[in-house]
Each structure stands twice: as C-alpha cells, then as structure tokens.
mmCIF file of C-alpha atoms in Angstrom:
data_model
loop_
_atom_site.group_PDB
_atom_site.id
_atom_site.type_symbol
_atom_site.label_atom_id
_atom_site.label_comp_id
_atom_site.label_asym_id
_atom_site.label_seq_id
_atom_site.Cartn_x
_atom_site.Cartn_y
_atom_site.Cartn_z
ATOM 1 C CA MET A 13 2.914 -10.943 20.794
ATOM 2 C CA ARG A 14 0.121 -10.366 18.297
ATOM 3 C CA VAL A 15 -2.766 -8.044 18.971
ATOM 4 C CA ARG A 16 -6.003 -8.439 17.074
ATOM 5 C CA GLU A 17 -7.662 -5.213 15.967
ATOM 6 C CA THR A 18 -11.014 -4.731 14.288
ATOM 7 C CA PHE A 19 -11.775 -1.824 11.984
ATOM 8 C CA TYR A 20 -15.181 -0.581 10.863
ATOM 9 C CA ARG A 21 -16.603 1.059 7.760
ATOM 10 C CA GLY A 22 -19.326 3.602 8.227
ATOM 11 C CA PRO A 23 -21.893 4.429 5.575
ATOM 12 C CA GLU A 24 -20.381 5.195 2.192
ATOM 13 C CA ARG A 25 -20.345 8.962 1.553
ATOM 14 C CA GLY A 26 -18.859 8.913 -1.910
ATOM 15 C CA ARG A 27 -16.869 7.007 -4.473
ATOM 16 C CA GLU A 28 -14.697 8.095 -7.361
ATOM 17 C CA ARG A 29 -12.424 6.543 -9.954
ATOM 18 C CA ARG A 30 -8.785 7.592 -9.623
ATOM 19 C CA ALA A 31 -5.331 6.643 -10.893
ATOM 20 C CA MET A 32 -2.470 5.643 -8.608
ATOM 21 C CA PRO A 33 1.068 6.419 -9.760
ATOM 22 C CA ALA A 34 2.994 3.296 -10.728
ATOM 23 C CA ALA A 35 5.685 4.038 -8.120
ATOM 24 C CA THR A 36 3.109 3.830 -5.324
ATOM 25 C CA TYR A 37 1.441 0.654 -6.549
ATOM 26 C CA ASN A 38 4.695 -1.124 -7.352
ATOM 27 C CA LEU A 39 6.247 -0.237 -3.985
ATOM 28 C CA THR A 40 3.237 -1.610 -2.092
ATOM 29 C CA ARG A 41 3.666 -4.911 -3.973
ATOM 30 C CA ILE A 42 7.363 -5.045 -3.076
ATOM 31 C CA LEU A 43 6.729 -4.306 0.602
ATOM 32 C CA LEU A 44 3.884 -6.836 0.783
ATOM 33 C CA SER A 45 6.176 -9.479 -0.691
ATOM 34 C CA ARG A 46 8.693 -8.864 2.115
ATOM 35 C CA THR A 47 6.238 -9.557 4.932
ATOM 36 C CA ALA A 48 5.099 -12.944 6.160
ATOM 37 C CA ASP A 49 1.613 -11.527 6.738
ATOM 38 C CA ALA A 50 -1.033 -10.774 4.127
ATOM 39 C CA TYR A 51 -1.129 -7.134 5.231
ATOM 40 C CA LEU A 52 1.125 -4.210 5.977
ATOM 41 C CA PHE A 53 0.724 -1.328 8.441
ATOM 42 C CA VAL A 54 2.123 1.945 7.074
ATOM 43 C CA PRO A 55 2.178 4.957 9.424
ATOM 44 C CA ILE A 56 1.696 8.242 7.572
ATOM 45 C CA ARG A 57 3.140 10.438 10.298
ATOM 46 C CA SER A 58 2.852 13.736 8.424
ATOM 47 C CA MET A 59 -0.946 13.356 8.446
ATOM 48 C CA GLN A 60 -1.393 11.257 11.615
ATOM 49 C CA TYR A 61 -2.929 8.456 9.546
ATOM 50 C CA LEU A 62 -2.401 4.725 9.432
ATOM 51 C CA ALA A 63 -2.643 2.809 6.174
ATOM 52 C CA ILE A 64 -3.505 -0.872 6.256
ATOM 53 C CA VAL A 65 -2.391 -2.382 2.975
ATOM 54 C CA GLU A 66 -3.832 -5.675 1.760
ATOM 55 C CA SER A 67 -3.381 -7.141 -1.696
ATOM 56 C CA GLY A 68 -6.812 -6.034 -2.922
ATOM 57 C CA GLU A 69 -7.590 -3.015 -0.771
ATOM 58 C CA PHE A 70 -5.876 -0.193 1.139
ATOM 59 C CA HIS A 71 -7.592 1.322 4.200
ATOM 60 C CA PHE A 72 -6.782 4.675 5.805
ATOM 61 C CA LEU A 73 -7.597 5.582 9.413
ATOM 62 C CA HIS A 74 -7.014 8.834 11.286
ATOM 63 C CA SER A 75 -5.239 8.396 14.618
ATOM 64 C CA GLU A 76 -8.037 10.177 16.496
ATOM 65 C CA ALA A 77 -10.864 8.240 14.838
ATOM 66 C CA ARG A 78 -9.571 4.687 15.167
ATOM 67 C CA PRO A 79 -11.044 2.100 14.550
ATOM 68 C CA ASP A 80 -13.151 3.800 11.863
ATOM 69 C CA ILE A 81 -11.963 3.554 8.269
ATOM 70 C CA GLU A 82 -12.094 6.978 6.638
ATOM 71 C CA ILE A 83 -11.021 6.048 3.097
ATOM 72 C CA SER A 84 -10.540 2.782 1.215
ATOM 73 C CA TRP A 85 -8.815 2.303 -2.102
ATOM 74 C CA GLN A 86 -10.161 -0.746 -3.897
ATOM 75 C CA ASN A 87 -10.845 -2.434 -7.241
ATOM 76 C CA PHE A 88 -7.297 -2.014 -8.542
ATOM 77 C CA THR A 89 -6.827 -2.832 -12.221
ATOM 78 C CA PRO A 90 -3.080 -3.397 -12.725
ATOM 79 C CA GLY A 91 -3.773 -5.795 -15.597
ATOM 80 C CA GLU A 92 -5.001 -2.902 -17.737
ATOM 81 C CA ARG A 93 -1.565 -1.275 -17.761
ATOM 82 C CA ALA A 94 0.494 -1.452 -20.935
ATOM 83 C CA ALA A 95 3.735 -1.160 -18.934
ATOM 84 C CA LEU A 96 4.830 -1.365 -15.296
ATOM 85 C CA GLY A 97 5.465 2.386 -15.330
ATOM 86 C CA ASP A 98 1.833 3.215 -16.135
ATOM 87 C CA PRO A 99 -0.614 4.315 -13.414
ATOM 88 C CA VAL A 100 -3.085 1.839 -11.914
ATOM 89 C CA ALA A 101 -6.786 2.714 -11.918
ATOM 90 C CA TYR A 102 -8.719 2.193 -8.680
ATOM 91 C CA GLU A 103 -11.764 3.428 -6.775
ATOM 92 C CA ALA A 104 -11.487 5.653 -3.730
ATOM 93 C CA VAL A 105 -14.394 5.049 -1.351
ATOM 94 C CA TYR A 106 -15.087 7.731 1.250
ATOM 95 C CA TYR A 107 -16.542 6.900 4.654
ATOM 96 C CA GLY A 108 -15.447 9.861 6.775
ATOM 97 C CA ALA A 109 -16.965 13.343 6.750
ATOM 98 C CA HIS A 110 -13.682 14.964 5.653
ATOM 99 C CA ALA A 111 -12.436 12.136 3.459
ATOM 100 C CA GLU A 112 -12.547 14.021 0.165
ATOM 101 C CA ALA A 113 -10.449 16.861 1.589
ATOM 102 C CA THR A 114 -8.007 14.346 3.065
ATOM 103 C CA MET A 115 -7.661 12.612 -0.292
ATOM 104 C CA ARG A 116 -6.017 15.717 -1.792
ATOM 105 C CA ARG A 117 -2.869 15.082 0.273
ATOM 106 C CA LEU A 118 -3.117 11.377 0.907
ATOM 107 C CA GLN A 119 -1.768 9.937 -2.325
ATOM 108 C CA GLY A 120 1.506 11.911 -2.160
ATOM 109 C CA GLU A 121 2.038 11.461 1.579
ATOM 110 C CA PHE A 122 1.322 7.741 1.307
ATOM 111 C CA LEU A 123 4.114 7.346 -1.257
ATOM 112 C CA ARG A 124 6.556 9.207 1.023
ATOM 113 C CA ALA A 125 5.613 6.925 3.928
ATOM 114 C CA LEU A 126 6.111 3.847 1.735
ATOM 115 C CA GLU A 127 9.537 5.106 0.644
ATOM 116 C CA GLN A 128 10.574 5.620 4.276
ATOM 117 C CA MET A 129 9.384 2.123 5.150
ATOM 118 C CA ALA A 130 11.210 0.610 2.169
ATOM 119 C CA ALA A 131 14.450 2.360 3.135
ATOM 120 C CA ARG A 132 14.232 0.933 6.655
ATOM 121 C CA SER A 133 13.366 -2.584 5.543
ATOM 122 C CA ALA A 134 15.644 -2.922 2.537
ATOM 123 C CA PRO A 135 17.508 -6.216 2.432
ATOM 124 C CA SER A 136 20.853 -5.616 4.126
ATOM 125 C CA SER A 137 22.792 -8.534 2.721
ATOM 126 C CA SER A 138 24.303 -8.429 -0.698
ATOM 127 C CA GLY A 139 23.719 -11.153 -3.205
ATOM 128 C CA ALA A 140 26.314 -13.646 -4.323
ATOM 129 C CA VAL A 141 26.907 -14.950 -7.812
ATOM 130 C CA LEU A 142 27.529 -18.664 -7.942
ATOM 131 C CA GLU A 143 29.574 -20.107 -10.736
ATOM 132 C CA LEU A 144 27.930 -23.220 -12.095
ATOM 133 C CA ARG A 145 30.350 -25.547 -13.798
ATOM 134 C CA ARG A 146 29.275 -27.895 -16.484
ATOM 135 C CA ARG A 147 29.544 -31.543 -15.612
ATOM 136 C CA VAL A 148 31.748 -33.543 -17.850
ATOM 137 C CA THR A 149 30.155 -36.837 -18.786
ATOM 138 C CA ASP A 150 31.889 -39.644 -20.574
#
C-alpha cells in the first residue's frame, strides 16, 4: 500500500555553497539506481531526521517538525569533478530556524545512514560468468 505525503518549504533563511564528499554522492546514486521509484527515504536515526533523496535534490525533515523541510541540498554539479573520487559542489538551502546548527552534523550522519541502508539492501545473489563460445562457420 502506498501512502502519499506532502512536504512544505517555509521561507528561505539562508543559502550557502558546500562540497559533498564523493562517497556520499556516489552512494546516493547507487541506492537510487536500486529502487524502482525516483526517490529514496533515508532515516537518520542518530539525529531523528528523515532524508528524502531525489536525483536533483535532497530534503531533510526533523521527526517532530514533519511535514516541514528544514534543509535542502540542491544544484549538484557532479560534471565539474575531474574524477569520481572528487567532492561534488552543491547549495545547502536553510528553511528551519536551527538549520545551520543542524548542518554541522548532518553531512557525516547522512553518510552513516546511507552506509547502513546500503548494507541492508546489498544484492544477495552472486554473479555468474558465462562462457561464450565462438560459432564455427563454414
């Protein structure tokens, strides 16, 4: 059963340019590729936050303030990286009163939550190598 939820942005309180570690960005791409939906819900239990990950934007909501978005990460520029291991620039947009203070912990805790989710949803079957034989034609 699917439940439809609506989330709201309040007035923008601030915006700043930041850099996301490559491990975080790359893992979100992997997890998004594993889901049939265009979004991913990531519980950040250590902070009582929920991250809603979409391809172009990540939203963060506090469990007590749902359905209000407190922070959004947007305008990712992965194409500017020289290598996959380089950080990805983005903008953090603050909507909540305490969003800037929350941001100090959020990036690290978000990665830990992604790693936990990836460990739980890792493909369980092993791959098989197929031997392809060349056809002999006369």
